[in-house]
Coordinates of C-alpha atoms in Angstrom, one line a residue:
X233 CA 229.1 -138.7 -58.9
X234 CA 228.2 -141.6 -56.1
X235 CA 225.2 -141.3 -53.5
X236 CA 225.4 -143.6 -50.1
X237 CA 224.8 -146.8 -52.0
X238 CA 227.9 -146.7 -53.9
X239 CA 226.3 -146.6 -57.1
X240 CA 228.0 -143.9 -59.8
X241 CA 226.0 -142.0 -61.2
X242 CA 227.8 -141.4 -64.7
X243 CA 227.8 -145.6 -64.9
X244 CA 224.4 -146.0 -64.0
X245 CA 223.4 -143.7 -67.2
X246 CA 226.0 -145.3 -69.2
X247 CA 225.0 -148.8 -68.2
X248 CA 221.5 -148.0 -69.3
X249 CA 218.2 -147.9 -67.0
X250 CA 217.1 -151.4 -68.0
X251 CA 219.7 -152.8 -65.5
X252 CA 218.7 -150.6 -62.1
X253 CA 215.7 -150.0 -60.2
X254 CA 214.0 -147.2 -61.3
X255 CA 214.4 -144.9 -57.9
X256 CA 218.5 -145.2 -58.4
X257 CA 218.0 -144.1 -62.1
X258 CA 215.5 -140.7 -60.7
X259 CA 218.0 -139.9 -58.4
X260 CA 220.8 -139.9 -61.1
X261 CA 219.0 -137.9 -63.1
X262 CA 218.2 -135.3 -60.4
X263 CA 222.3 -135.8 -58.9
X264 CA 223.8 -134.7 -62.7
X265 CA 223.7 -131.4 -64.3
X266 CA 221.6 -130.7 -67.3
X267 CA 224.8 -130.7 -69.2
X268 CA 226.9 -133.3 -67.8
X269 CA 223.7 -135.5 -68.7
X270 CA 224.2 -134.5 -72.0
X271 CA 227.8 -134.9 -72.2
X272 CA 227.4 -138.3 -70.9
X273 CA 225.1 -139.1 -73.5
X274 CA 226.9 -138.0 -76.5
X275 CA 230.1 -139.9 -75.4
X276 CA 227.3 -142.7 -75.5
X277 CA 226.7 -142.0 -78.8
X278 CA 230.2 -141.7 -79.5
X279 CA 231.2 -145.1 -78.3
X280 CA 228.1 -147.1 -80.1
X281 CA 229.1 -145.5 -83.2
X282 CA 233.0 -146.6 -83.0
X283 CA 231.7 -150.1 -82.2
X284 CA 230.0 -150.1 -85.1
X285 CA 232.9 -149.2 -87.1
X286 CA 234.6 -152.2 -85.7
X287 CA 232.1 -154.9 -86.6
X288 CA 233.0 -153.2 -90.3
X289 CA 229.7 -150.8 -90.6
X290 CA 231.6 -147.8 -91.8
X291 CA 232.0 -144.1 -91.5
X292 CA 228.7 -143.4 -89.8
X293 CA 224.8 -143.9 -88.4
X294 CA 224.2 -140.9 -91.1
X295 CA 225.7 -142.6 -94.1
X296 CA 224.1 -145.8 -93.3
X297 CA 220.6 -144.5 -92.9
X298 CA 220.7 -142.4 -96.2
X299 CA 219.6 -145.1 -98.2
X300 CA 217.5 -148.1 -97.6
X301 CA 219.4 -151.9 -96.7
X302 CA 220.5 -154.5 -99.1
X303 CA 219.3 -157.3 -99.5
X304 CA 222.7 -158.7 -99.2
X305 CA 226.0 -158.1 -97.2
X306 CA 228.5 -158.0 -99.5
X307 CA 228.8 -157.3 -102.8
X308 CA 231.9 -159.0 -105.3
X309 CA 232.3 -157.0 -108.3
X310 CA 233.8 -158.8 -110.5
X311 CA 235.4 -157.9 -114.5
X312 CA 237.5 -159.9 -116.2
X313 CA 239.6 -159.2 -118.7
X314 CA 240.8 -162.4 -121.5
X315 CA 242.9 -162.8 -124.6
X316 CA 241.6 -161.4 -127.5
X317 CA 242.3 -160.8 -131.2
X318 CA 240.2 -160.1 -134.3
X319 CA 238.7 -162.5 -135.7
X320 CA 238.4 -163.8 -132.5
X321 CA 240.9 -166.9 -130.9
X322 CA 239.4 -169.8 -129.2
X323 CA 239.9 -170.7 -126.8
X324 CA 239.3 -167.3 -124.9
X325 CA 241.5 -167.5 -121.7
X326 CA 241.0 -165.3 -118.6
X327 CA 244.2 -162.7 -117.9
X328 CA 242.9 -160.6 -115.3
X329 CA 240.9 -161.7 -112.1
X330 CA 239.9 -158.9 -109.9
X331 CA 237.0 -158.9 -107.1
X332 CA 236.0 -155.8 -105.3
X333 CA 234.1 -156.5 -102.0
X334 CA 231.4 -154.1 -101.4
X335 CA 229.8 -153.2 -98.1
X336 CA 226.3 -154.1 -98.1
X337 CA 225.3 -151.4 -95.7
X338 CA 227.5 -148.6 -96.8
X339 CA 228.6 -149.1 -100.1
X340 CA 231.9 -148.8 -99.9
X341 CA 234.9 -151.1 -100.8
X342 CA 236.5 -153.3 -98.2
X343 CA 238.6 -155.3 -99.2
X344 CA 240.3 -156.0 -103.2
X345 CA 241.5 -159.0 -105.1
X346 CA 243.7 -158.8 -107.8
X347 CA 246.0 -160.9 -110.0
X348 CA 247.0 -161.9 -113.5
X349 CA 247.2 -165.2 -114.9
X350 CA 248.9 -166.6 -117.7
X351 CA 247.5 -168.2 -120.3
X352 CA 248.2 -171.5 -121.4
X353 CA 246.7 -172.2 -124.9
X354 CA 248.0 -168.7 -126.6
X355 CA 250.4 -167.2 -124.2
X356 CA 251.8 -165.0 -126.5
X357 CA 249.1 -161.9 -126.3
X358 CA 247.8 -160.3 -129.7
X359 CA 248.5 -156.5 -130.3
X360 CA 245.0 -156.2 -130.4
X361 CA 244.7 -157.4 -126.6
X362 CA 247.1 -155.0 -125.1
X363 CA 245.7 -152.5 -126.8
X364 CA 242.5 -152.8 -125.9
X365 CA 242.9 -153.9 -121.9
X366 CA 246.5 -152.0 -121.6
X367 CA 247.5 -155.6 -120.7
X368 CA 251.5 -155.9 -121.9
X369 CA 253.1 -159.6 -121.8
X370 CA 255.2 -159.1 -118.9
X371 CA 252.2 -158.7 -116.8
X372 CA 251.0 -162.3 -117.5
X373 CA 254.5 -164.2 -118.3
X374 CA 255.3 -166.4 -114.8
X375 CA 251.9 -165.5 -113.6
X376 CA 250.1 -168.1 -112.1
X377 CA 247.4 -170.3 -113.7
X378 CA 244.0 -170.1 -114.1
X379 CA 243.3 -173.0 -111.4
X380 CA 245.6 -171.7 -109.1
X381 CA 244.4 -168.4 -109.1
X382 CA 240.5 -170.0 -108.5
X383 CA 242.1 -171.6 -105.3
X384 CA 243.6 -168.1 -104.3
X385 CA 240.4 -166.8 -104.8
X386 CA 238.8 -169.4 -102.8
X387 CA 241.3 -168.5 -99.7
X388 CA 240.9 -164.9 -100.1
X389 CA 236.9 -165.8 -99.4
X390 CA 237.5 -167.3 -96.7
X391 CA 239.6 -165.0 -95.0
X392 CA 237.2 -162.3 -95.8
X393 CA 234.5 -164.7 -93.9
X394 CA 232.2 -165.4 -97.6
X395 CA 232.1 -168.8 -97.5
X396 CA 230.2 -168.5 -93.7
X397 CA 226.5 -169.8 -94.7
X398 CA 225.4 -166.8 -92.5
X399 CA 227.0 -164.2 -94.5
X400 CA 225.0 -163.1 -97.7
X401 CA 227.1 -162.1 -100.7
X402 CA 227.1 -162.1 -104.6
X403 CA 229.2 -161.5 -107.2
X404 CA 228.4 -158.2 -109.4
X405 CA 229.1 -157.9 -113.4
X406 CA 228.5 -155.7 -116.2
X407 CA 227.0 -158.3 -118.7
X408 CA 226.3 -161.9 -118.0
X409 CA 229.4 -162.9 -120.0
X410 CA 232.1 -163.1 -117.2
X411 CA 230.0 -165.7 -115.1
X412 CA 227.9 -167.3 -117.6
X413 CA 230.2 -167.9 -120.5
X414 CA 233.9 -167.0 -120.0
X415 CA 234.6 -168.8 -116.7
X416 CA 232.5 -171.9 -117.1
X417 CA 233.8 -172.1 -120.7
X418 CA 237.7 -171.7 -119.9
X419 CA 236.7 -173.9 -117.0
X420 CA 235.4 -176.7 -118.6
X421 CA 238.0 -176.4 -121.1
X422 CA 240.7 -177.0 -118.5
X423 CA 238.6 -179.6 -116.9
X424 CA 238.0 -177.7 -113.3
X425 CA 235.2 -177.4 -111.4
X426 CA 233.2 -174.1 -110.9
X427 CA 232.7 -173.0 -107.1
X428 CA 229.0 -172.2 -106.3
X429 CA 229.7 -169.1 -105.7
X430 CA 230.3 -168.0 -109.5
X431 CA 226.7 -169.6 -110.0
X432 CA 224.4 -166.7 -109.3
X433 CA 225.1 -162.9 -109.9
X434 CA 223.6 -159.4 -110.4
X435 CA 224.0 -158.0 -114.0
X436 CA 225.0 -154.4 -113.6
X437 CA 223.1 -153.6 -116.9
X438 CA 219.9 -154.8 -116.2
X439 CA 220.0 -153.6 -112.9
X440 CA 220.4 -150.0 -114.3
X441 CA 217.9 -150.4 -116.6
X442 CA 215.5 -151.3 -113.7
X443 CA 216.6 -148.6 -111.9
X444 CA 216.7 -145.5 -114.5
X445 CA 214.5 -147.1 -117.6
X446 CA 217.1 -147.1 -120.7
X447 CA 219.8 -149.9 -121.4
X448 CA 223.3 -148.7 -121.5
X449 CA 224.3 -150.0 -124.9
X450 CA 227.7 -149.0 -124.5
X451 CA 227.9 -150.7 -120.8
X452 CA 230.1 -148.3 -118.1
X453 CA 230.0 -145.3 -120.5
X454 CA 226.5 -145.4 -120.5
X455 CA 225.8 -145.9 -117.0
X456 CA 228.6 -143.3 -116.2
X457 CA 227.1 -141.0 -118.1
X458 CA 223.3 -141.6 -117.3
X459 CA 224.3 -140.8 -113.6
X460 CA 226.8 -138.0 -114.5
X461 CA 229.8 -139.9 -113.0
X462 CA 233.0 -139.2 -113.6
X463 CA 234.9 -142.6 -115.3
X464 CA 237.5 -143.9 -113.0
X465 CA 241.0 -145.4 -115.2
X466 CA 241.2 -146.8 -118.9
X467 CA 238.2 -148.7 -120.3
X468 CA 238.9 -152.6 -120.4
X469 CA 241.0 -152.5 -117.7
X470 CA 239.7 -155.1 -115.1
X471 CA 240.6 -153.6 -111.9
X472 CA 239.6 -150.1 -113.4
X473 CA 235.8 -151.6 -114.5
X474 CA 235.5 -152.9 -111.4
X475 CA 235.7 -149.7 -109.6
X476 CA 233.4 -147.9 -112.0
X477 CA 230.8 -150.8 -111.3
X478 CA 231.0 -149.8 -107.6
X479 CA 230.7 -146.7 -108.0
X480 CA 227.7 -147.2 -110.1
X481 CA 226.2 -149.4 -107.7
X482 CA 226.7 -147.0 -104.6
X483 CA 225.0 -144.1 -106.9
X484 CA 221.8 -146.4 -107.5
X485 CA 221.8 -147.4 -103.8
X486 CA 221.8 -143.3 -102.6
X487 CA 218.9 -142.9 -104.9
X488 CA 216.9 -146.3 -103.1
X489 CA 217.8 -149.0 -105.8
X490 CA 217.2 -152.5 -103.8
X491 CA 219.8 -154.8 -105.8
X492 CA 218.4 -158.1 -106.7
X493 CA 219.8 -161.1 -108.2
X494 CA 219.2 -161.4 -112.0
X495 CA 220.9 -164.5 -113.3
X496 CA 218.6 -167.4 -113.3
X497 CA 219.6 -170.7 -111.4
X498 CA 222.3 -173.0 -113.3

């Protein structure tokens, strides 16, 4: 729909009335039909929402406005699994390293790291290890080691844009063990440095316990259960925890849990 200045009509409501002089944008509105005018603006609608979804907001305005925003982009849920015996070897050695990243605004999982590693100092695995994570040998023999998984890890950040100073993201856990002893202690074992990244992280368990009042004693069983959640995979499986932990974490965030940092600085 044009009139004699050559304007279209459908653009000019598209473009938006900001741009044109406000006797164009009457006569638009009196040139299209009631229902064309609102065909036009629910294609509008339609096309802010796919660009949305392509700046990585998700599935949809709805699903983003039923619970209040983060404080933080992303989320990295993190569970490691390491070799294990009783009584217990030293040292403990990490032999699975997976990261989940969570969207901050729709709590939903992005992107997944994953690998083994092979330990160095017992690389034979107990029974009592593969047992208990479902971890058999041939899944760490030739796998690579614990510093050149970190620098894996370090390139996957990248490439999922992390390490940009604008982008706000922390690393999630169920316990402070995984960030405050196990990788700092293998690490300075080995006598590599420990990114800034792994520094500061939410425990899971105290942020239930925030959110719903009790502490799960028995961790992701606890919390599962607390929320009446079904649990995803094997206990002590890495990958498997991790997706629990999200899971967990989106639950809280539908019911208005704000996620806050709870390790203290190092």
């Amino acid at each position: 729909v044009s009139d004699a200045s050559g304007y279209s009509m459908i653009a000019l409501l598209h473009t938006g009335a900001a741009k044109f002089p406000q006797n164009l944008l009457s006569r638009a509105r009196q040139s299209v039909s009631p229902l064309l005018l609102a065909g036009v603006l629910k294609g509008y609608s339609s096309i802010v929402s796919r660009k949305l979804a392509s700046h990585g907001f998700g599935a949809s305005m709805a699903a983003m406005s039923s619970f209040p925003p983060q404080r933080y982009h992303y989320f990295l849920v993190l569970d490691f699994e390491a070799t294990c015996d009783k009584p217990q070897i030293h040292p403990q050695e990490i032999i699975e390293f997976p990261i989940l990243k969570l969207n901050g605004r729709t709590m939903e999982i992005e992107s997944t790291f994953h690998m083994y590693v092979q330990p160095v100092v017992h690389p034979q695995l107990t029974p009592f290890c593969t047992e208990l994570t479902g971890i058999i040998q041939g899944m760490v023999d030739g796998q690579p080691s614990l510093q050149q998984v970190l620098e894996r890890v370090d390139e996957w950040m990248a490439k999922e844009g992390l390490l940009d100073p604008s982008v706000k993201s922390i690393f999630v856990t169920c316990g402070d063990w995984d960030l405050k002893v196990m990788l700092p202690g293998q690490c300075q074992y080995l006598g590599l440095p420990v990114a800034d990244y792994f520094k500061q992280w939410i425990n899971l368990k105290k942020a239930y316990s925030f959110a719903m009042g009790s502490w799960p004693k028995n961790g992701l069983l606890d919390m599962n259960k607390g929320l009446n959640l079904q649990h995803i995979g094997r206990p002590h499986s890495g990958i498997d925890d991790c997706k629990n932990i999200a899971n967990i974490m989106k639950t809280l965030a539908h019911r208005g849990f704000i996620f806050k940092q709870t390790s203290k600085p190092f």
